[in-house]
Amino acid sequence: MRKLVLIFLSTLTLSFAGTAQKIAGEVKDEQGKGLEKTTISLLRSKDSSVIKLGITARDGSFELEAAAGSYLISASHIGYTTRYSAVFVLKEPIRIPEIILEKAAASLQGVTVSSQKPVIEVRADKTILNVEGTINAVGNDALELLRRSPSVMVDKDDNISLAGKNGVQVYIDGKPSPLSGTDLANYLKSMQSSQIEAIEIITNPSAKYEAAGNAGIINIKLKKNKSFGTNGSVNAGYTQGVYGKGTAGINLNHRNKNINVFGNYNYNKGNYLMKMNSERTQFDTLFLQKNEILFRNNTHGFKAGMDYFIDKFRTIGAVVNGNLASNDLNTSGPMDFIYLPTGQNDRVLKATNHNDMKRDNLNANLNYRFAKTGGAELNLDADYGFFKIRSNQFQPNYYYLSNGTTEISRAIYNMIAPTDINLYSVKADYETNYKGGRLGFGGKIGVVESDNDFQRYDVYTNGKVLDTLKSNRFKYKENINAVYVNYIKQFKKGVMIQAGLRAENTHSDGNSTGFKQVSNVMVPYDSTFSRDYTNLFPSAAITFNKNPMKQWTVSYSRRIDRPAYQDLNPFEFKLNEYSFMKGNTRLQPQYTNSFDITHVYKYRLTTKLTYSHVKDIFAQIPDTVDKTKSFMTKKNLATQDVVALNISYPFQYKWYSFFASLNSNYSHYVADFGGGDRKVNQEVFSLTYFMQNSFNLGKGWTGEVSLLYISPSVWQGLIRSDAMGNVDAGLQKVILKGKGNVKIAMSDIFRTMKWGGDTRFAGVTNRFSGNGEMQQVKLNFSYRFGNSQVKAARQRKSAIEEERKRAEAGGGQQGGMGNQ
């Protein structure tokens, strides 16, 4: 029997040796000229071992031969930065895409890394916006970066949607944020681009990710320096729009073979102006409102941590990060009441609103990692976070005759609303090789507790009195327990499978307390509700990569979006004398089933077709009170069907490159809340086009021009929006021997980033328009100091690991031209 086995293995070895396949390619410099005598290394993708070495000919071409397998190519040349190809499967003769080498920065001692990330990377499962690599990102906050990201939509109320679907889950450094709506928007506004390394847009997450986020996940990765030695950087910027704004920051890092200590601090201060106009027709009255909203921002952001390398397999670490924000929000503008039967101005409401806000956030993480290259990997995380939100709002309302000078009456309110949110979680993830594939499983326990105490006071000349009927305290606790299993395997016939299943149990308790009036007597009320449900969330993908130049991926996933705690509070919040907002205790989770087909051609042209069916979609519904007043609440629409097509392509020729992305989607919303004008049946086709143009102008100069167009669409299931877009441009100059750079950029050059839309529901017609302070000129300076050396072996290992991740995601592409 042993002889038979040996004969079989020998025959198999000879068979493979006798069927070696040819690998061909070219290596060029930044001007497109072939690089002679470039060292070519054929590396096994599994463990990065060197299989064969070669050298390029005079025209930069090379040829190698190897047995069938999974490989990648390394190209290195003295004075140039080493580059790696994408992982490819060798089954037949293959020609890999040309490799472009860029000149390295001046070397100090040893090997100096001067890597250049593409502005945008598109992979089968995600799109990555490398914020560090784009000039036009300078001076923006995180919300503005999302607004300008491919396939992301931010509406007039700062709600985020992705590829035509709402229900986006925002992560910070791989951890889900508990905030939503206005709280999330204000938090993202306090986070500056100088803090952010990259934004990952994950449209079809695997079972390893939490199931929340019907449209997918947006992960904001904060900066963390990984260079050896002691090093750091400083940056400062100034932005001029209607008002001036300033930012400054410092980043420090020390790393040796045993520890990595890192930290950064950023400061941002500035005023931001927004204009908002609305026309609301309700019964026999037209309400005309023009508002100016001034947002004053003063934010401190920080991050500090340490990794201790126990040995080459094990690491323990701790990280603390947070934001301390002190903000003011001032709203001013008149509201005219037009009596429609006569067309006469009946009266004028002049309401100014001042809100003094403080938003502090702190997160702490303890982690442990065990990893063997190509073997088992264990990650353990324990997290605690809190948000301390304080709001002190002063809202005077003065009524005048149509002349705007004769006062009729007044009503002045003071709303004080402290909110505390605490988060606790523990998580474990384990991966190992299993039957030729990669098996992963794990679990998470997460708890979120929120406490909101809303106090409304009536303000008089001699003081203020608490209005107990208009005050409310709402406590909410949500516990989610989850387990998952995920398996991925590459078969020899050019097929890779990924299948996963996640189970989540959700238990939540809400308690809304206050007073209500019964027969002219105030009595306390207690609106308590509880929910407990368990769901299964399968995900699967099949990638056909026999020919790596033409890869197909078919995927499926089921996801959930749970109501935010403030959307469940039944208390009625007054926005002004004629507009209210209240929660809905009957609001149910919304569920999405998504199917994707993705084609990647020559690692560049990516085409993705998606169909999603959303059940019980959240929609913001306007309704009426006392014929003249309206309130907004969220309800579950019956269904939403979305068909989306995304096409993206990167191009590079010598000194010019671009990345273009076209996202189009068709949505159909259907719901019936009582017939007549309380029905919703909307169909909409919309598209978004994004193009990033990059220019290497030589002598340290680079430039960018980006374009964004968003066609008419539907927001929140009911609001039909107008088209909008913008053009941004910027220049960068590398100075001080490559250690410093200066960036200057202008956003919304033609003042076209203005929003507008309308709604019709329950006898109420709304038309609104507005714009933020989008046109800005931004100047930024940054300087790197200290040791910039990295061991060459570690540099190669890091790049190979990145390429392996890209291969497991089913290939990908890169777009644009980043900056050092």
CSV table of C-alpha atoms in Angstrom, one decimal, residues 216-587:
chain,number,residue,atom,x,y,z
A,216,GLY,CA,-24.5,47.8,4.5
A,217,ILE,CA,-21.8,49.1,6.6
A,218,ILE,CA,-19.6,52.2,6.5
A,219,ASN,CA,-16.4,51.7,8.5
A,220,ILE,CA,-14.4,54.9,9.4
A,221,LYS,CA,-10.8,53.8,10.1
A,222,LEU,CA,-8.9,56.3,12.3
A,223,LYS,CA,-5.2,56.8,11.8
A,224,LYS,CA,-2.6,54.6,13.6
A,225,ASN,CA,1.1,54.9,12.8
A,226,LYS,CA,2.9,51.5,12.4
A,227,SER,CA,6.4,52.7,11.5
A,228,PHE,CA,9.4,51.5,13.6
A,229,GLY,CA,11.4,53.9,15.8
A,230,THR,CA,10.2,57.2,17.1
A,231,ASN,CA,8.3,59.3,14.7
A,232,GLY,CA,5.3,61.6,14.2
A,233,SER,CA,3.7,64.3,12.2
A,234,VAL,CA,2.0,67.7,12.7
A,235,ASN,CA,-0.7,69.3,10.6
A,236,ALA,CA,-2.5,72.6,10.5
A,237,GLY,CA,-5.2,73.9,8.2
A,238,TYR,CA,-7.4,76.9,7.5
A,239,THR,CA,-10.7,76.9,5.6
A,240,GLN,CA,-12.6,80.0,4.4
A,241,GLY,CA,-16.2,79.8,3.4
A,242,VAL,CA,-18.8,82.3,4.6
A,243,TYR,CA,-16.9,82.0,7.9
A,244,GLY,CA,-13.3,81.0,8.7
A,245,LYS,CA,-12.4,77.6,10.3
A,246,GLY,CA,-9.2,76.2,11.7
A,247,THR,CA,-7.8,72.8,12.4
A,248,ALA,CA,-4.5,71.5,14.0
A,249,GLY,CA,-3.2,68.2,15.1
A,250,ILE,CA,-0.2,66.1,16.1
A,251,ASN,CA,0.5,62.4,15.7
A,252,LEU,CA,3.2,60.5,17.7
A,253,ASN,CA,4.4,56.9,17.6
A,254,HIS,CA,7.2,54.8,19.1
A,255,ARG,CA,7.7,51.2,18.0
A,256,ASN,CA,10.3,48.5,18.5
A,257,LYS,CA,10.3,44.7,18.5
A,258,ASN,CA,8.4,44.6,21.8
A,259,ILE,CA,6.0,47.5,21.9
A,260,ASN,CA,4.1,50.0,19.8
A,261,VAL,CA,2.9,53.1,21.6
A,262,PHE,CA,0.8,55.6,19.6
A,263,GLY,CA,-1.3,58.6,20.0
A,264,ASN,CA,-2.8,61.6,18.3
A,265,TYR,CA,-4.7,64.8,19.1
A,266,ASN,CA,-6.7,67.1,16.8
A,267,TYR,CA,-8.4,70.4,17.4
A,268,ASN,CA,-11.1,72.0,15.2
A,269,LYS,CA,-12.9,75.3,15.6
A,270,GLY,CA,-15.2,77.1,13.1
A,271,ASN,CA,-18.6,78.4,12.2
A,272,TYR,CA,-20.8,76.8,9.5
A,273,LEU,CA,-23.8,78.3,7.8
A,274,MET,CA,-26.9,76.6,6.4
A,275,LYS,CA,-29.9,78.0,4.7
A,276,MET,CA,-33.3,76.2,4.7
A,277,ASN,CA,-36.6,77.3,3.0
A,278,SER,CA,-39.9,75.5,3.2
A,279,GLU,CA,-43.4,75.9,1.9
A,280,ARG,CA,-46.1,73.8,3.6
A,281,THR,CA,-49.7,73.8,2.4
A,282,GLN,CA,-52.1,72.4,5.0
A,283,PHE,CA,-55.9,72.7,4.6
A,284,ASP,CA,-56.5,76.5,4.0
A,285,THR,CA,-53.1,77.8,5.0
A,286,LEU,CA,-49.7,78.2,3.4
A,287,PHE,CA,-46.8,78.3,5.7
A,288,LEU,CA,-43.7,80.0,4.3
A,289,GLN,CA,-40.5,79.7,6.3
A,290,LYS,CA,-37.0,80.9,5.7
A,291,ASN,CA,-34.3,79.9,8.1
A,292,GLU,CA,-30.6,80.5,8.6
A,293,ILE,CA,-28.8,78.0,10.8
A,294,LEU,CA,-25.4,78.8,12.2
A,295,PHE,CA,-23.5,76.0,13.7
A,296,ARG,CA,-20.5,76.8,15.9
A,297,ASN,CA,-18.1,73.9,16.4
A,298,ASN,CA,-15.3,73.6,19.0
A,299,THR,CA,-13.9,70.0,19.1
A,300,HIS,CA,-11.0,68.1,20.6
A,301,GLY,CA,-10.4,64.6,19.3
A,302,PHE,CA,-7.8,62.2,20.6
A,303,LYS,CA,-6.6,58.6,20.4
A,304,ALA,CA,-3.9,56.8,22.4
A,305,GLY,CA,-2.9,53.2,22.7
A,306,MET,CA,-0.3,50.5,23.1
A,307,ASP,CA,0.4,47.1,21.6
A,308,TYR,CA,2.8,44.7,23.4
A,309,PHE,CA,4.2,41.9,21.3
A,310,ILE,CA,4.6,39.0,23.7
A,311,ASP,CA,6.2,36.9,21.0
A,312,LYS,CA,5.9,36.6,17.2
A,313,PHE,CA,2.5,35.1,17.5
A,314,ARG,CA,0.8,36.9,20.4
A,315,THR,CA,-0.1,40.6,21.0
A,316,ILE,CA,-2.1,42.4,23.7
A,317,GLY,CA,-3.2,45.9,23.3
A,318,ALA,CA,-5.2,48.8,24.8
A,319,VAL,CA,-6.8,51.8,23.0
A,320,VAL,CA,-8.6,54.9,24.2
A,321,ASN,CA,-10.2,57.4,21.8
A,322,GLY,CA,-12.8,60.1,22.1
A,323,ASN,CA,-14.2,63.4,21.1
A,324,LEU,CA,-15.0,66.4,23.3
A,325,ALA,CA,-17.3,68.8,21.5
A,326,SER,CA,-18.8,72.1,22.6
A,327,ASN,CA,-21.3,73.4,20.0
A,328,ASP,CA,-23.8,76.1,19.5
A,329,LEU,CA,-26.7,75.9,17.1
A,330,ASN,CA,-28.6,79.2,16.2
A,331,THR,CA,-31.7,79.2,14.0
A,332,SER,CA,-33.4,82.4,12.9
A,333,GLY,CA,-36.0,83.4,10.3
A,334,PRO,CA,-39.6,84.3,9.9
A,335,MET,CA,-42.7,82.1,9.1
A,336,ASP,CA,-45.5,83.8,7.1
A,337,PHE,CA,-49.1,82.5,7.4
A,338,ILE,CA,-50.9,82.9,4.1
A,339,TYR,CA,-54.7,82.4,4.1
A,340,LEU,CA,-55.3,80.6,0.8
A,341,PRO,CA,-58.9,81.6,0.0
A,342,THR,CA,-57.9,85.3,0.0
A,343,GLY,CA,-54.1,85.0,-0.6
A,344,GLN,CA,-53.5,87.5,2.2
A,345,ASN,CA,-50.7,87.3,4.7
A,346,ASP,CA,-52.5,86.6,8.0
A,347,ARG,CA,-49.7,86.9,10.5
A,348,VAL,CA,-45.9,86.4,10.9
A,349,LEU,CA,-44.0,84.2,13.4
A,350,LYS,CA,-40.5,85.3,14.3
A,351,ALA,CA,-38.8,82.4,16.1
A,352,THR,CA,-35.1,82.3,17.0
A,353,ASN,CA,-33.7,79.2,18.4
A,354,HIS,CA,-30.4,79.0,20.4
A,355,ASN,CA,-29.1,75.5,21.4
A,356,ASP,CA,-26.0,75.3,23.6
A,357,MET,CA,-24.8,71.7,23.2
A,358,LYS,CA,-22.0,69.6,24.7
A,359,ARG,CA,-21.2,66.2,23.2
A,360,ASP,CA,-18.5,64.1,24.9
A,361,ASN,CA,-17.6,60.6,23.8
A,362,LEU,CA,-15.0,58.2,25.2
A,363,ASN,CA,-14.3,54.6,24.1
A,364,ALA,CA,-11.9,52.1,25.7
A,365,ASN,CA,-10.7,48.8,24.2
A,366,LEU,CA,-8.7,45.9,25.5
A,367,ASN,CA,-7.6,43.3,22.9
A,368,TYR,CA,-5.6,40.1,22.5
A,369,ARG,CA,-4.4,38.6,19.3
A,370,PHE,CA,-2.9,35.2,18.5
A,371,ALA,CA,-1.9,34.6,14.9
A,372,LYS,CA,0.3,32.2,13.0
A,373,THR,CA,1.1,33.1,9.4
A,374,GLY,CA,-1.2,30.9,7.3
A,375,GLY,CA,-2.5,29.2,10.4
A,376,ALA,CA,-4.9,29.8,13.3
A,377,GLU,CA,-5.9,33.3,14.4
A,378,LEU,CA,-7.7,34.3,17.6
A,379,ASN,CA,-8.9,37.8,18.4
A,380,LEU,CA,-10.5,38.8,21.8
A,381,ASP,CA,-12.0,42.3,22.4
A,382,ALA,CA,-13.6,43.9,25.4
A,383,ASP,CA,-15.0,47.4,24.9
A,384,TYR,CA,-16.7,50.1,27.0
A,385,GLY,CA,-17.9,53.5,25.7
A,386,PHE,CA,-20.1,56.4,26.7
A,387,PHE,CA,-21.7,59.4,25.2
A,388,LYS,CA,-22.6,62.4,27.4
A,389,ILE,CA,-24.9,64.7,25.4
A,390,ARG,CA,-26.2,68.0,26.9
A,391,SER,CA,-28.6,70.3,25.2
A,392,ASN,CA,-29.9,73.6,26.6
A,393,GLN,CA,-32.3,75.1,24.0
A,394,PHE,CA,-33.9,78.6,24.2
A,395,GLN,CA,-36.8,79.1,21.8
A,396,PRO,CA,-38.7,82.4,21.8
A,397,ASN,CA,-41.8,82.7,19.5
A,398,TYR,CA,-43.1,86.2,18.7
A,399,TYR,CA,-46.3,86.6,16.7
A,400,TYR,CA,-46.9,89.8,14.6
A,401,LEU,CA,-49.5,91.2,12.3
A,402,SER,CA,-48.7,91.0,8.6
A,403,ASN,CA,-46.7,94.3,8.8
A,404,GLY,CA,-44.1,92.4,10.9
A,405,THR,CA,-43.9,95.1,13.6
A,406,THR,CA,-47.1,94.9,15.7
A,407,GLU,CA,-46.8,92.1,18.2
A,408,ILE,CA,-49.9,90.0,18.8
A,409,SER,CA,-48.6,87.4,21.3
A,410,ARG,CA,-45.5,85.6,22.4
A,411,ALA,CA,-44.6,82.1,23.7
A,412,ILE,CA,-41.0,81.5,25.1
A,413,TYR,CA,-39.7,78.1,25.9
A,414,ASN,CA,-36.5,76.6,27.4
A,415,MET,CA,-35.8,72.9,26.8
A,416,ILE,CA,-33.1,71.2,28.8
A,417,ALA,CA,-32.3,67.6,27.6
A,418,PRO,CA,-29.4,65.7,29.1
A,419,THR,CA,-28.7,62.3,27.4
A,420,ASP,CA,-26.4,59.5,28.7
A,421,ILE,CA,-25.5,56.5,26.6
A,422,ASN,CA,-23.4,53.6,27.9
A,423,LEU,CA,-22.0,50.7,25.8
A,424,TYR,CA,-20.6,47.4,26.9
A,425,SER,CA,-19.4,44.5,24.7
A,426,VAL,CA,-17.2,41.5,24.6
A,427,LYS,CA,-16.3,39.7,21.4
A,428,ALA,CA,-14.3,36.7,20.3
A,429,ASP,CA,-13.3,35.7,16.7
A,430,TYR,CA,-11.4,32.5,15.7
A,431,GLU,CA,-10.1,31.4,12.3
A,432,THR,CA,-8.3,28.3,11.3
A,433,ASN,CA,-7.6,26.2,8.3
A,434,TYR,CA,-10.1,23.4,7.7
A,435,LYS,CA,-10.4,20.9,4.9
A,436,GLY,CA,-8.5,23.1,2.4
A,437,GLY,CA,-10.4,26.3,3.4
A,438,ARG,CA,-10.7,28.9,6.1
A,439,LEU,CA,-13.2,28.3,8.9
A,440,GLY,CA,-14.1,31.2,11.2
A,441,PHE,CA,-16.5,31.4,14.1
A,442,GLY,CA,-17.2,33.6,17.1
A,443,GLY,CA,-19.7,35.5,19.2
A,444,LYS,CA,-20.5,38.8,20.8
A,445,ILE,CA,-22.5,40.1,23.7
A,446,GLY,CA,-23.4,43.8,23.5
A,447,VAL,CA,-25.4,46.0,25.8
A,448,VAL,CA,-26.5,49.6,25.1
A,449,GLU,CA,-28.2,51.8,27.8
A,450,SER,CA,-29.6,55.2,27.2
A,451,ASP,CA,-31.2,57.7,29.5
A,452,ASN,CA,-32.9,60.9,28.1
A,453,ASP,CA,-34.4,63.4,30.4
A,454,PHE,CA,-36.4,66.1,28.5
A,455,GLN,CA,-37.5,69.1,30.5
A,456,ARG,CA,-39.5,71.9,29.0
A,457,TYR,CA,-40.0,75.2,30.8
A,458,ASP,CA,-42.3,78.1,30.0
A,459,VAL,CA,-40.3,81.3,30.3
A,460,TYR,CA,-41.9,84.5,31.7
A,461,THR,CA,-40.5,87.9,32.6
A,462,ASN,CA,-39.9,87.0,36.2
A,463,GLY,CA,-38.6,83.4,35.7
A,464,LYS,CA,-39.4,80.0,34.2
A,465,VAL,CA,-41.8,77.2,35.2
A,466,LEU,CA,-41.5,73.5,34.4
A,467,ASP,CA,-44.3,72.3,32.1
A,468,THR,CA,-44.8,68.8,33.4
A,469,LEU,CA,-47.2,67.9,30.6
A,470,LYS,CA,-44.5,68.7,28.0
A,471,SER,CA,-41.6,67.0,29.9
A,472,ASN,CA,-40.6,63.4,29.6
A,473,ARG,CA,-37.9,60.9,30.7
A,474,PHE,CA,-37.1,58.0,28.4
A,475,LYS,CA,-34.9,55.1,29.4
A,476,TYR,CA,-34.0,52.4,26.9
A,477,LYS,CA,-31.8,49.2,27.2
A,478,GLU,CA,-30.9,46.9,24.3
A,479,ASN,CA,-29.0,43.6,24.7
A,480,ILE,CA,-27.9,41.7,21.6
A,481,ASN,CA,-26.3,38.3,21.8
A,482,ALA,CA,-24.8,36.8,18.7
A,483,VAL,CA,-22.9,33.8,17.4
A,484,TYR,CA,-21.7,33.1,13.8
A,485,VAL,CA,-19.9,30.7,11.6
A,486,ASN,CA,-18.2,31.5,8.3
A,487,TYR,CA,-16.3,29.3,5.8
A,488,ILE,CA,-14.3,30.2,2.7
A,489,LYS,CA,-12.5,27.8,0.3
A,490,GLN,CA,-10.7,28.1,-3.0
A,491,PHE,CA,-11.3,25.0,-5.2
A,492,LYS,CA,-8.8,23.9,-7.9
A,493,LYS,CA,-11.3,24.3,-10.7
A,494,GLY,CA,-11.3,28.1,-10.3
A,495,VAL,CA,-14.2,28.3,-7.9
A,496,MET,CA,-14.2,30.0,-4.4
A,497,ILE,CA,-17.1,29.7,-2.0
A,498,GLN,CA,-18.0,31.6,1.1
A,499,ALA,CA,-20.9,30.7,3.3
A,500,GLY,CA,-21.9,32.0,6.7
A,501,LEU,CA,-24.7,32.0,9.2
A,502,ARG,CA,-25.2,34.5,12.1
A,503,ALA,CA,-27.8,34.2,14.8
A,504,GLU,CA,-28.8,37.2,16.9
A,505,ASN,CA,-31.1,37.5,19.9
A,506,THR,CA,-32.4,40.9,20.7
A,507,HIS,CA,-34.0,41.9,24.0
A,508,SER,CA,-35.0,45.6,24.6
A,509,ASP,CA,-36.9,47.5,27.3
A,510,GLY,CA,-38.2,51.0,27.0
A,511,ASN,CA,-39.7,53.2,29.7
A,512,SER,CA,-41.3,56.6,29.0
A,513,THR,CA,-42.5,58.5,32.1
A,514,GLY,CA,-44.1,61.9,32.7
A,515,PHE,CA,-47.5,63.4,33.3
A,516,LYS,CA,-50.8,63.6,31.3
A,517,GLN,CA,-54.0,65.5,31.9
A,518,VAL,CA,-57.2,63.5,32.6
A,519,SER,CA,-60.4,65.5,33.3
A,520,ASN,CA,-58.3,68.6,34.2
A,521,VAL,CA,-56.2,66.6,36.6
A,522,MET,CA,-52.6,65.8,36.0
A,523,VAL,CA,-51.8,62.1,36.6
A,524,PRO,CA,-48.5,60.3,36.0
A,525,TYR,CA,-48.1,57.9,33.1
A,526,ASP,CA,-45.7,55.1,32.4
A,527,SER,CA,-45.4,53.9,28.9
A,528,THR,CA,-43.3,50.7,29.2
A,529,PHE,CA,-42.7,48.2,26.4
A,530,SER,CA,-40.5,45.2,26.0
A,531,ARG,CA,-39.3,43.2,23.0
A,532,ASP,CA,-37.6,39.9,22.5
A,533,TYR,CA,-36.8,38.3,19.2
A,534,THR,CA,-34.3,36.0,17.6
A,535,ASN,CA,-33.3,36.0,13.9
A,536,LEU,CA,-31.0,34.1,11.6
A,537,PHE,CA,-28.9,35.9,9.0
A,538,PRO,CA,-27.4,33.7,6.3
A,539,SER,CA,-24.8,35.0,3.8
A,540,ALA,CA,-23.1,33.3,0.9
A,541,ALA,CA,-20.9,34.0,-2.1
A,542,ILE,CA,-19.5,32.0,-5.0
A,543,THR,CA,-16.6,33.4,-7.0
A,544,PHE,CA,-15.6,32.0,-10.4
A,545,ASN,CA,-11.9,32.9,-10.8
A,546,LYS,CA,-10.5,30.2,-13.2
A,547,ASN,CA,-9.5,33.1,-15.4
A,548,PRO,CA,-8.3,35.8,-13.0
A,549,MET,CA,-8.7,38.4,-15.9
A,550,LYS,CA,-12.5,37.7,-15.8
A,551,GLN,CA,-13.9,37.0,-12.4
A,552,TRP,CA,-17.6,36.5,-11.4
A,553,THR,CA,-19.1,36.6,-7.9
A,554,VAL,CA,-22.6,35.8,-6.9
A,555,SER,CA,-23.6,36.7,-3.4
A,556,TYR,CA,-26.6,36.8,-1.0
A,557,SER,CA,-27.2,38.2,2.5
A,558,ARG,CA,-30.0,38.9,4.9
A,559,ARG,CA,-29.8,41.9,7.2
A,560,ILE,CA,-31.7,43.9,9.8
A,561,ASP,CA,-32.2,47.5,10.9
A,562,ARG,CA,-33.5,48.0,14.4
A,563,PRO,CA,-35.3,51.3,15.3
A,564,ALA,CA,-33.2,53.9,17.1
A,565,TYR,CA,-34.1,54.5,20.6
A,566,GLN,CA,-35.4,58.1,20.0
A,567,ASP,CA,-37.6,56.8,17.2
A,568,LEU,CA,-39.5,54.6,19.8
A,569,ASN,CA,-40.2,57.3,22.4
A,570,PRO,CA,-43.9,58.1,22.2
A,571,PHE,CA,-43.4,61.6,23.6
A,572,GLU,CA,-44.2,64.6,21.4
A,573,PHE,CA,-41.2,66.9,21.0
A,574,LYS,CA,-41.9,70.5,19.8
A,575,LEU,CA,-39.6,71.8,17.1
A,576,ASN,CA,-41.5,75.1,16.9
A,577,GLU,CA,-45.1,76.3,17.5
A,578,TYR,CA,-46.3,74.5,14.3
A,579,SER,CA,-44.0,71.5,13.9
A,580,PHE,CA,-43.6,68.5,16.2
A,581,MET,CA,-41.8,65.2,16.2
A,582,LYS,CA,-42.7,62.1,18.1
A,583,GLY,CA,-41.6,58.4,18.3
A,584,ASN,CA,-43.6,55.3,17.6
A,585,THR,CA,-43.6,52.4,20.0
A,586,ARG,CA,-45.0,50.1,17.2
A,587,LEU,CA,-42.1,50.7,14.9
